Amino acid sequence: AGNNTTGDTSIAGNSSLYAALPVIAPELQGQWLAVVNIREDGRISDGSHRCGDAQAWCLAAPGSGVYSSVPGDGYGYKSGTSMAAPHVSGALALLMDLFPTLSAAQITERTLVSANKSGIYADSATYGQGLLDLQAASNPIGGLLIEASSGEVMTLDQARLRESPALGNALRASLGKVDLVLKDSLDAPFLVNASVLQQEPQASHSRIDTGSYLQRLEQEHSSQQMDAGNGLQLRYSATRQDSGLAALGNVQAWQSLGKDSALSASLNTDTSWSQGLLRMQPLLQNSSMTRAFSNPYLSLDNPASGTGLHWQLDENWHSAVQVQTSNASERFSDRNSDEQQHSLQTEWAYRAESGMHVSLQLGLLNEQQRLLGSQGEAWIGQGQTRTWFSGLNLSLPLNEHWQLFGRYNSGLSQLDGGRWLESGRLRSDSFTLGVLGQSNPQLQYGALIYQPLRLRDGKTSVQMPTRLNADNSVSWDKVDMQFKADGRHMEYELFMRYELPAWQLSFKGSLLHIADYQNQPGNNDNLLMINAGWRY
């Protein structure tokens, strides 16, 4: 910017002619920099001209008392804008080495935009665009962006994928093996690990939702049962929701159509109540605070509505067909969606003379814009996932007081029509094994082992930005990912229930150990819940 050797700072309010040359030659702006000299205390040197008319392309840099080479093969301390300008030149060289695909104009813009403009450096007439900040110029400016092959540009938040509990850390682990080329707001490329796309920064473990466990333990006392006559049985409970179908509460209805057939209907509830283990062993309905008795594929553990037709084939065989629909879980707290998931299931059951009861289930779950509950617009878009699932349920009397029960559900999911996730095939399963005891009609007790829905393994093909071209454009490549959850969500429960019919009192208790909650390794906890209810 020029040196002022007169000692009169009043004549140094503007830069030198050469520093301000783009004023009369505008084509130079964008590849032209002027530099003023600051002292050790960060303020402008009395011996330096100010930015003045060159402020749009002017920077401040250290230029006072700089130890450098001097004529005669020696070293010494020198001051002036000739000491300040090389700091900027060196910074430009480092930035051009760091970002070789950027043009000189882009490097110049980056240097100016990233300069420190706080405090005294906000005085643009003196310091121009601020104090040179090489660290800021080397880091992303304005956040990282994803440049799609279609030309679309999106933020990281728009591109994130939220895993469902079934996937655990499988996606996170797979993304951690891939590096992506992302751009900042000034088109500078950065190599970033793909795990940044998994979710918003958060703790490695999800907090255990104790409220949902408590709600299931108390659901017996929040619901009403009635026999409406003509073969109609109802179970319902109020709801705190006040809009849409949710305002109608939770309803389960069973209508006999004759000796050998019946119709079931569900509204905002667990649709497993009319089939599987809960149909074999109605006493399990209110015994546990887990979801151990439900088929997770019917609605991915979301409240659902649907209907079923049940018929008796003979004394030992009966079958059913059911359809369900529910809203898909919204995994982004700042978004609202109305995507649906639908399921169709058929069940064939056999009850032996010995009391053994076994059933086989086959069905299909269809998800809109989800992959086993995982959500991400950029990843799945308008794609759909179809999950073919099967289930085996068993209730076996051990003696007059004890029953062994168990279930196993397995599914194969296939994604079609996704965006970045072009295709995927995932295998998952869930199981329960337990015993139920009843020494008298008033006392029930039992124990169970339960694994919620968990990804076993899977393979997906994903299009991701993994290469930078010489012209600074980004290339998208197909990446094959293997999915496997490291954690295994397991629940171990002891439960009991005791009734005092004369007083209309009931007592329930449950001791639960949770391991790898939501299939996240090491996310463990213990719950002890006790409940007392009095009907009046």
Coordinates of C-alpha atoms in Angstrom, one line a residue:
A1 CA 0.0 0.0 0.0
G2 CA 3.1 2.2 0.2
N3 CA 5.3 3.5 3.0
N4 CA 5.0 7.0 4.6
T5 CA 8.4 8.2 5.5
T6 CA 7.4 11.8 6.5
G7 CA 6.0 10.9 9.9
D8 CA 2.8 12.8 9.0
T9 CA 0.0 10.3 9.2
S10 CA -2.5 12.7 7.8
I11 CA -1.1 12.3 4.3
A12 CA -1.2 8.4 4.5
G13 CA -5.0 8.0 4.4
N14 CA -5.0 6.5 0.9
S15 CA -3.0 3.7 -0.7
S16 CA -0.3 4.2 -3.3
L17 CA -1.1 4.6 -6.9
Y18 CA -0.1 1.0 -7.8
A19 CA -2.1 -0.5 -4.9
A20 CA -5.2 1.3 -6.1
L21 CA -4.6 0.6 -9.8
P22 CA -7.9 -1.4 -10.3
V23 CA -9.7 1.9 -9.7
I24 CA -8.7 3.0 -13.1
A25 CA -8.2 -0.5 -14.6
P26 CA -11.3 -2.5 -13.2
E27 CA -10.3 -5.6 -15.1
L28 CA -7.5 -6.1 -12.6
Q29 CA -9.9 -6.4 -9.6
G30 CA -10.2 -10.0 -8.5
Q31 CA -6.6 -10.8 -9.1
W32 CA -5.0 -7.8 -7.4
L33 CA -4.2 -7.3 -3.7
A34 CA -2.9 -4.4 -1.7
V35 CA -1.3 -4.9 1.7
V36 CA -0.9 -2.5 4.7
N37 CA 1.6 -2.9 7.5
I38 CA 0.5 -3.6 11.1
R39 CA 2.7 -3.5 14.2
E40 CA 3.2 -6.2 16.8
D41 CA 0.1 -4.9 18.7
G42 CA -2.0 -5.5 15.6
R43 CA -2.6 -1.8 14.8
I44 CA -1.6 -0.1 11.7
S45 CA 1.9 1.2 11.6
D46 CA 2.5 5.0 11.4
G47 CA 4.8 4.3 8.5
S48 CA 2.1 2.5 6.4
H49 CA -0.4 4.0 4.0
R50 CA -4.0 3.1 4.7
C51 CA -6.2 1.1 2.3
G52 CA -8.4 4.0 1.3
D53 CA -9.7 3.7 -2.2
A54 CA -8.2 0.2 -2.5
Q55 CA -10.2 -1.1 0.5
A56 CA -12.2 -3.7 -1.6
W57 CA -9.0 -5.6 -2.4
C58 CA -6.8 -4.6 0.5
L59 CA -5.5 -6.7 3.5
A60 CA -3.5 -6.1 6.6
A61 CA -0.5 -8.3 7.5
P62 CA 2.5 -8.1 9.9
G63 CA 5.2 -5.8 8.6
S64 CA 6.9 -4.2 11.6
G65 CA 10.1 -5.6 13.1
V66 CA 10.2 -8.6 10.8
Y67 CA 13.4 -10.7 10.9
S68 CA 14.5 -11.4 7.4
S69 CA 17.5 -11.5 5.0
V70 CA 19.3 -8.3 4.1
P71 CA 22.0 -7.4 1.5
G72 CA 25.5 -8.7 2.2
D73 CA 24.5 -12.3 3.2
G74 CA 23.1 -11.3 6.5
Y75 CA 19.9 -11.0 8.5
G76 CA 18.2 -8.2 10.3
Y77 CA 15.0 -6.6 11.4
K78 CA 13.1 -4.5 8.8
S79 CA 9.7 -2.7 8.7
G80 CA 7.4 -1.6 6.0
T81 CA 4.8 -2.8 3.5
S82 CA 7.6 -4.7 1.7
M83 CA 7.7 -6.9 4.8
A84 CA 3.9 -7.2 5.0
A85 CA 3.2 -8.1 1.3
P86 CA 5.3 -11.3 1.4
H87 CA 3.1 -12.7 4.2
V88 CA 0.2 -12.4 1.8
S89 CA 2.1 -13.8 -1.1
G90 CA 3.2 -16.8 1.0
A91 CA -0.4 -17.4 2.1
L92 CA -1.6 -17.3 -1.5
A93 CA 1.1 -19.9 -2.4
L94 CA 0.0 -22.2 0.4
L95 CA -3.6 -21.8 -0.6
M96 CA -2.9 -22.6 -4.3
D97 CA -1.0 -25.7 -3.2
L98 CA -3.9 -26.7 -0.9
F99 CA -6.5 -26.0 -3.6
P100 CA -4.8 -26.7 -6.9
T101 CA -8.1 -26.9 -8.8
L102 CA -9.1 -23.3 -7.9
S103 CA -8.3 -20.4 -10.1
A104 CA -6.2 -17.4 -9.1
A105 CA -9.4 -15.3 -8.9
Q106 CA -11.0 -17.9 -6.5
I107 CA -7.9 -17.9 -4.3
T108 CA -7.9 -14.1 -4.2
E109 CA -11.6 -14.1 -3.2
R110 CA -11.0 -16.7 -0.6
T111 CA -8.2 -14.7 1.0
L112 CA -10.3 -11.6 1.2
V113 CA -13.5 -13.2 2.4
S114 CA -11.7 -15.2 5.2
A115 CA -9.8 -12.2 6.6
N116 CA -10.5 -11.2 10.2
K117 CA -13.0 -8.3 10.1
S118 CA -13.7 -8.1 13.8
G119 CA -12.8 -5.3 16.3
I120 CA -10.5 -2.6 14.8
Y121 CA -10.3 -4.5 11.5
A122 CA -13.9 -3.5 10.8
D123 CA -12.5 -0.1 9.8
S124 CA -12.3 -0.9 6.1
A125 CA -10.9 2.6 5.2
T126 CA -7.8 1.6 7.2
Y127 CA -7.6 -2.2 7.1
G128 CA -9.6 -2.9 3.9
Q129 CA -11.1 -6.4 4.1
G130 CA -9.3 -7.1 7.5
L131 CA -6.4 -9.0 8.9
L132 CA -5.0 -11.9 6.8
D133 CA -6.2 -15.2 8.4
L134 CA -4.6 -18.3 6.7
Q135 CA -6.2 -20.7 9.1
A136 CA -9.7 -19.4 8.2
A137 CA -8.8 -19.4 4.5
S138 CA -7.7 -23.1 4.7
N139 CA -10.9 -24.3 6.4
P140 CA -14.4 -24.5 4.9
I141 CA -16.1 -21.1 4.5
G142 CA -19.9 -20.9 4.9
G143 CA -20.4 -24.6 5.6
L144 CA -19.9 -27.6 3.5
L145 CA -22.2 -28.4 0.5
I146 CA -22.8 -31.4 -1.7
E147 CA -22.6 -30.9 -5.4
A148 CA -24.8 -33.6 -7.0
S149 CA -24.1 -35.0 -10.5
S150 CA -27.3 -33.3 -11.7
G151 CA -25.9 -29.9 -10.7
E152 CA -28.1 -29.7 -7.6
V153 CA -26.3 -28.3 -4.5
M154 CA -27.5 -29.2 -1.1
T155 CA -26.4 -28.6 2.5
L156 CA -25.2 -31.4 4.8
D157 CA -28.5 -31.0 6.8
Q158 CA -30.5 -31.7 3.6
A159 CA -28.4 -34.7 2.8
R160 CA -28.4 -36.4 6.2
L161 CA -29.8 -39.9 6.8
R162 CA -31.3 -40.8 10.1
E163 CA -30.9 -44.4 11.1
S164 CA -33.7 -46.3 12.7
P165 CA -33.1 -48.4 15.9
A166 CA -33.2 -51.5 13.7
L167 CA -30.0 -50.4 11.9
G168 CA -28.2 -49.4 15.0
N169 CA -24.7 -48.2 14.1
A170 CA -24.5 -50.2 10.8
L171 CA -24.8 -47.2 8.5
R172 CA -22.4 -45.1 10.6
A173 CA -19.8 -47.8 10.5
S174 CA -20.1 -48.2 6.8
L175 CA -20.0 -44.5 6.0
G176 CA -16.9 -44.3 8.2
K177 CA -15.0 -46.3 5.6
V178 CA -15.7 -43.8 2.7
D179 CA -14.3 -40.3 2.1
L180 CA -16.3 -37.7 0.1
V181 CA -15.4 -34.6 -1.8
L182 CA -17.5 -31.7 -0.5
K183 CA -17.4 -28.0 -1.4
D184 CA -17.7 -25.0 0.7
S185 CA -19.6 -21.8 -0.3
L186 CA -16.7 -20.5 -2.3
D187 CA -16.4 -23.8 -4.3
A188 CA -13.3 -25.0 -2.5
P189 CA -13.1 -28.8 -2.3
F190 CA -12.6 -30.7 1.0
L191 CA -12.0 -34.4 1.6
V192 CA -14.5 -35.3 4.4
N193 CA -15.4 -38.6 6.0
A194 CA -18.8 -39.7 4.9
S195 CA -19.9 -40.3 8.6
V196 CA -20.9 -36.6 8.6
L197 CA -23.9 -37.6 6.6
Q198 CA -25.3 -40.0 9.1
Q199 CA -27.0 -37.6 11.5
E200 CA -26.7 -34.3 13.3
P201 CA -23.9 -34.3 15.9
Q202 CA -25.1 -36.0 19.1
A203 CA -24.1 -38.3 21.9
S204 CA -22.9 -41.7 20.7
H205 CA -25.8 -43.3 22.7
S206 CA -29.5 -42.6 22.5
R207 CA -31.2 -41.9 25.8
I208 CA -33.5 -44.7 26.9
D209 CA -37.1 -43.8 26.5
T210 CA -38.3 -44.8 29.9
G211 CA -41.7 -43.1 29.3
S212 CA -42.6 -45.6 26.6
Y213 CA -41.8 -48.5 29.0
L214 CA -43.9 -46.9 31.8
Q215 CA -46.8 -46.3 29.4
R216 CA -46.9 -50.0 28.4
L217 CA -46.8 -51.0 32.1
E218 CA -49.7 -48.7 32.9
Q219 CA -51.8 -49.4 29.7
E220 CA -54.0 -51.9 31.6
H221 CA -55.2 -49.2 33.9
S222 CA -55.7 -46.6 31.2
S223 CA -58.0 -48.8 29.1
Q224 CA -61.6 -49.9 29.4
Q225 CA -63.1 -53.2 28.3
M226 CA -66.7 -54.0 27.5
D227 CA -68.9 -56.7 26.0
A228 CA -71.3 -54.8 23.8
G229 CA -73.4 -57.9 23.0
N230 CA -74.1 -59.6 19.7
G231 CA -70.6 -60.9 19.8
L232 CA -68.9 -57.5 19.9
Q233 CA -66.0 -57.0 22.4
L234 CA -64.3 -53.7 22.8
R235 CA -61.1 -52.5 24.5
Y236 CA -60.4 -48.8 24.3
S237 CA -58.4 -46.0 26.0
A238 CA -58.5 -42.2 25.8
T239 CA -55.7 -40.2 24.2
R240 CA -54.1 -36.9 24.8
Q241 CA -54.0 -36.2 21.0
D242 CA -56.7 -33.8 19.8
S243 CA -56.5 -33.9 16.0
G244 CA -57.2 -36.4 13.3
L245 CA -57.7 -40.1 13.9
A246 CA -55.4 -39.9 17.0
A247 CA -58.2 -38.0 18.8
L248 CA -60.3 -41.2 18.8
G249 CA -57.9 -42.9 21.1
N250 CA -56.8 -46.5 21.0
V251 CA -59.4 -49.1 20.0
Q252 CA -59.4 -52.8 19.7
A253 CA -62.6 -54.5 18.5
W254 CA -63.6 -58.2 18.0
Q255 CA -66.9 -59.0 16.2
S256 CA -68.0 -62.6 16.0
L257 CA -69.7 -63.3 12.7
G258 CA -70.9 -66.7 13.6
K259 CA -69.5 -69.9 15.1
D260 CA -66.5 -70.2 12.8
S261 CA -65.5 -66.6 11.8
A262 CA -64.9 -63.2 13.3
L263 CA -63.8 -59.7 12.3
S264 CA -61.1 -57.7 14.1
A265 CA -60.5 -53.9 13.9
S266 CA -57.7 -51.8 15.4
L267 CA -57.3 -48.1 15.7
N268 CA -54.1 -46.4 16.8
T269 CA -52.8 -49.5 18.6
D270 CA -50.5 -52.4 18.4
T271 CA -52.1 -54.6 15.7
S272 CA -50.5 -57.7 17.1
W273 CA -53.2 -58.1 19.8
S274 CA -55.4 -60.2 17.5
Q275 CA -52.8 -62.7 16.3
G276 CA -49.6 -64.5 17.3
L277 CA -48.6 -64.8 20.9
L278 CA -51.2 -62.4 22.3
R279 CA -54.0 -64.4 20.7
M280 CA -52.5 -67.7 22.0
Q281 CA -51.9 -66.3 25.5
P282 CA -54.2 -63.4 26.4
L283 CA -52.7 -63.3 29.8
L284 CA -49.5 -61.8 28.3
Q285 CA -51.5 -58.8 27.2
N286 CA -50.7 -56.8 30.3
S287 CA -47.8 -58.6 31.9
S288 CA -44.7 -57.0 30.4
M289 CA -43.5 -53.4 29.8
T290 CA -41.7 -54.5 26.6
R291 CA -42.9 -55.1 23.0
A292 CA -41.8 -58.7 23.3
F293 CA -45.1 -60.2 22.1
S294 CA -45.6 -58.1 18.9
N295 CA -44.6 -58.8 15.3
P296 CA -42.4 -55.8 14.6
Y297 CA -43.0 -55.9 10.8
L298 CA -46.6 -55.1 11.0
S299 CA -46.0 -51.4 11.7
L300 CA -42.3 -51.2 12.9
D301 CA -43.6 -50.7 16.4
N302 CA -45.7 -47.7 15.5
P303 CA -49.4 -47.4 16.5
A304 CA -51.4 -48.7 13.5
S305 CA -54.9 -49.1 12.3
G306 CA -56.3 -52.0 10.3
T307 CA -58.7 -54.9 10.1
G308 CA -58.6 -58.7 10.0
L309 CA -60.8 -61.6 9.1
H310 CA -60.4 -64.8 11.2
W311 CA -62.0 -68.1 10.6
Q312 CA -62.0 -71.6 12.2
L313 CA -61.1 -74.4 9.7
D314 CA -61.9 -77.3 12.1
E315 CA -61.4 -78.0 15.8
N316 CA -57.6 -77.6 15.6
W317 CA -56.9 -75.3 12.8
H318 CA -57.7 -71.6 12.3
S319 CA -56.4 -68.9 10.1
A320 CA -56.6 -65.2 9.5
V321 CA -55.7 -62.4 7.1
Q322 CA -55.0 -58.8 8.2
V323 CA -54.2 -55.5 6.7
Q324 CA -52.6 -52.5 8.6
T325 CA -51.6 -49.0 7.9
S326 CA -49.8 -46.4 10.0
N327 CA -47.7 -43.2 9.7
A328 CA -44.0 -43.8 9.2
S329 CA -41.8 -42.5 12.0
E330 CA -40.5 -38.9 11.5
R331 CA -36.9 -39.0 12.5
F332 CA -36.1 -35.3 11.9
S333 CA -37.4 -33.2 14.8
D334 CA -37.6 -30.0 12.6
R335 CA -39.6 -31.6 9.8
N336 CA -43.1 -33.0 9.3
S337 CA -44.1 -35.7 6.9
D338 CA -47.1 -37.8 6.1
E339 CA -45.4 -40.9 4.6
Q340 CA -47.3 -44.2 5.2
Q341 CA -46.4 -47.8 5.8
H342 CA -48.8 -50.6 5.0
S343 CA -48.7 -54.3 5.8
L344 CA -50.5 -57.4 4.8
Q345 CA -50.3 -60.7 6.7
T346 CA -51.8 -64.1 6.7
E347 CA -51.6 -66.5 9.7
W348 CA -52.2 -70.3 9.9
A349 CA -52.4 -71.7 13.5
Y350 CA -52.8 -75.1 15.0
R351 CA -53.9 -76.0 18.5
A352 CA -53.2 -79.5 19.7
E353 CA -55.2 -81.5 22.3
S354 CA -52.2 -81.2 24.6
G355 CA -52.6 -77.4 24.7
M356 CA -49.7 -76.7 22.4
H357 CA -50.4 -73.8 20.1
V358 CA -48.3 -72.9 17.1
S359 CA -48.8 -70.5 14.2
L360 CA -47.0 -69.5 11.0
Q361 CA -47.2 -66.0 9.7
L362 CA -46.3 -64.7 6.2
G363 CA -46.6 -61.1 5.1
L364 CA -45.4 -58.0 3.3
L365 CA -44.5 -54.6 4.7
N366 CA -44.4 -51.6 2.3
E367 CA -42.7 -48.4 3.4
Q368 CA -42.8 -45.0 1.7
Q369 CA -39.5 -43.1 1.6
R370 CA -38.1 -45.3 4.4
L371 CA -35.6 -48.2 4.7
L372 CA -36.6 -50.3 7.7
G373 CA -37.6 -47.0 9.3
S374 CA -34.5 -45.0 8.4
Q375 CA -35.2 -41.7 6.7
G376 CA -33.4 -39.3 4.3
E377 CA -34.7 -37.4 1.4
A378 CA -31.5 -37.2 -0.6
W379 CA -30.8 -40.9 0.0
I380 CA -34.2 -42.5 -0.5
G381 CA -36.3 -39.8 -2.2
Q382 CA -39.6 -41.2 -3.4
G383 CA -38.3 -44.8 -3.1
Q384 CA -40.1 -47.6 -1.5
T385 CA -39.0 -50.5 0.6
R386 CA -40.8 -53.9 0.5
T387 CA -40.1 -56.3 3.3
W388 CA -41.2 -59.9 2.9
F389 CA -41.4 -61.3 6.4
S390 CA -42.3 -64.6 8.2
G391 CA -43.0 -65.5 11.7
L392 CA -43.3 -68.6 14.0
N393 CA -45.2 -68.4 17.3
L394 CA -45.3 -71.1 19.9
S395 CA -47.1 -71.6 23.2
L396 CA -46.4 -74.8 25.0
P397 CA -47.7 -75.9 28.4
L398 CA -45.0 -77.4 30.6
N399 CA -47.3 -78.4 33.4
E400 CA -50.6 -77.1 35.0
H401 CA -48.9 -73.9 36.2
W402 CA -46.2 -73.0 33.6
Q403 CA -46.3 -72.1 29.9
L404 CA -43.4 -71.8 27.6
F405 CA -43.8 -69.2 24.9
G406 CA -41.7 -67.9 22.0
R407 CA -41.7 -66.2 18.6
Y408 CA -39.2 -65.6 15.8
N409 CA -39.7 -63.1 13.0
S410 CA -37.5 -62.7 10.0
G411 CA -37.6 -60.3 7.1
L412 CA -35.9 -59.5 3.8
S413 CA -36.1 -55.9 2.7
Q414 CA -35.5 -54.5 -0.8
L415 CA -35.3 -50.8 -1.6
D416 CA -36.4 -49.7 -5.1
G417 CA -36.4 -46.3 -6.7
G418 CA -34.1 -44.5 -4.3
R419 CA -31.9 -41.6 -5.1
W420 CA -28.3 -42.0 -3.7
L421 CA -29.3 -45.4 -2.3
E422 CA -30.0 -47.0 -5.7
S423 CA -30.7 -50.4 -4.3
G424 CA -30.4 -52.4 -1.1
R425 CA -31.2 -55.8 0.4
L426 CA -31.3 -56.1 4.1
R427 CA -32.0 -59.1 6.3
S428 CA -33.4 -58.5 9.8
D429 CA -35.0 -60.5 12.6
S430 CA -36.6 -60.3 16.1
F431 CA -37.4 -62.9 18.7
T432 CA -38.8 -63.6 22.2
L433 CA -38.5 -66.5 24.5
G434 CA -40.0 -66.8 27.9
V435 CA -42.1 -68.6 30.5
L436 CA -45.4 -67.6 32.2
G437 CA -46.5 -69.0 35.5
Q438 CA -49.9 -68.8 37.2
S439 CA -50.2 -70.7 40.6
N440 CA -53.7 -69.2 41.1
P441 CA -56.1 -66.9 39.2
Q442 CA -54.9 -63.9 41.2
L443 CA -51.1 -64.3 40.7
Q444 CA -49.1 -64.3 37.5
Y445 CA -45.4 -64.2 37.1
G446 CA -42.8 -64.9 34.4
A447 CA -39.5 -64.1 32.7
L448 CA -38.6 -63.4 29.1
I449 CA -35.7 -62.6 26.8
Y450 CA -36.5 -60.3 23.9
Q451 CA -34.5 -59.0 20.9
P452 CA -36.3 -56.1 19.1
L453 CA -36.0 -55.8 15.4
R454 CA -32.3 -55.8 14.4
L455 CA -30.4 -55.7 11.1
R456 CA -28.5 -59.0 10.6
D457 CA -26.7 -58.0 7.4
G458 CA -27.2 -56.3 4.2
K459 CA -25.7 -54.8 1.0
T460 CA -26.5 -51.5 -0.6
S461 CA -25.3 -49.6 -3.7
V462 CA -24.9 -45.9 -3.1
Q463 CA -23.9 -43.1 -5.5
M464 CA -21.5 -40.7 -3.6
P465 CA -19.2 -37.8 -4.5
T466 CA -15.8 -39.5 -4.1
R467 CA -13.5 -37.9 -6.7
L468 CA -12.4 -34.4 -7.7
N469 CA -11.6 -33.6 -11.4
A470 CA -8.9 -31.3 -12.7
D471 CA -11.6 -28.7 -13.6
N472 CA -12.7 -28.6 -9.9
S473 CA -15.9 -30.6 -10.7
V474 CA -16.9 -33.6 -8.5
S475 CA -17.4 -37.1 -9.8
W476 CA -20.0 -39.4 -8.3
D477 CA -19.1 -43.1 -8.1
K478 CA -21.0 -46.2 -7.1
V479 CA -20.0 -47.5 -3.7
D480 CA -21.1 -50.9 -2.4
M481 CA -21.6 -50.9 1.3
Q482 CA -22.0 -53.9 3.6
F483 CA -24.3 -53.3 6.6
K484 CA -24.1 -55.1 9.9
A485 CA -25.1 -53.8 13.3
D486 CA -22.3 -54.1 15.9
G487 CA -24.7 -53.9 18.8
R488 CA -27.5 -56.3 19.7
H489 CA -30.4 -54.8 21.6
M490 CA -31.5 -57.3 24.2
E491 CA -34.0 -57.0 27.0
Y492 CA -34.2 -59.4 30.0
E493 CA -37.3 -59.0 32.1
L494 CA -38.8 -60.5 35.3
F495 CA -42.5 -59.6 35.8
M496 CA -45.4 -60.3 38.1
R497 CA -49.0 -59.3 38.6
Y498 CA -51.2 -59.8 41.6
E499 CA -54.9 -59.0 42.0
L500 CA -57.2 -58.5 45.0
P501 CA -60.6 -58.9 43.4
A502 CA -62.5 -58.0 46.6
W503 CA -60.8 -54.5 46.7
Q504 CA -60.5 -54.1 42.9
L505 CA -56.8 -53.7 43.5
S506 CA -54.0 -54.9 41.3
F507 CA -50.2 -54.7 41.7
K508 CA -47.6 -55.1 38.9
G509 CA -43.9 -55.1 39.0
S510 CA -41.2 -55.4 36.4
L511 CA -37.4 -55.6 36.6
L512 CA -35.7 -55.1 33.2
H513 CA -32.1 -55.1 32.1
I514 CA -31.5 -53.5 28.7
A515 CA -28.3 -54.2 26.7
D516 CA -27.2 -52.2 23.6
Y517 CA -30.3 -50.1 23.5
Q518 CA -31.4 -49.4 19.9
N519 CA -28.5 -51.7 18.8
Q520 CA -25.9 -49.2 19.9
P521 CA -23.0 -51.1 21.6
G522 CA -22.5 -50.4 25.3
N523 CA -25.8 -48.5 25.7
N524 CA -27.0 -50.4 28.7
D525 CA -29.4 -49.6 31.6
N526 CA -31.7 -51.2 34.2
L527 CA -35.3 -50.3 35.0
L528 CA -37.4 -51.2 38.0
M529 CA -41.1 -50.2 37.8
I530 CA -43.9 -50.9 40.2
N531 CA -47.5 -50.1 39.5
A532 CA -50.7 -50.2 41.6
G533 CA -54.2 -49.8 40.2
W534 CA -57.6 -49.4 41.9
R535 CA -60.8 -49.4 39.9
Y536 CA -63.7 -47.5 41.4

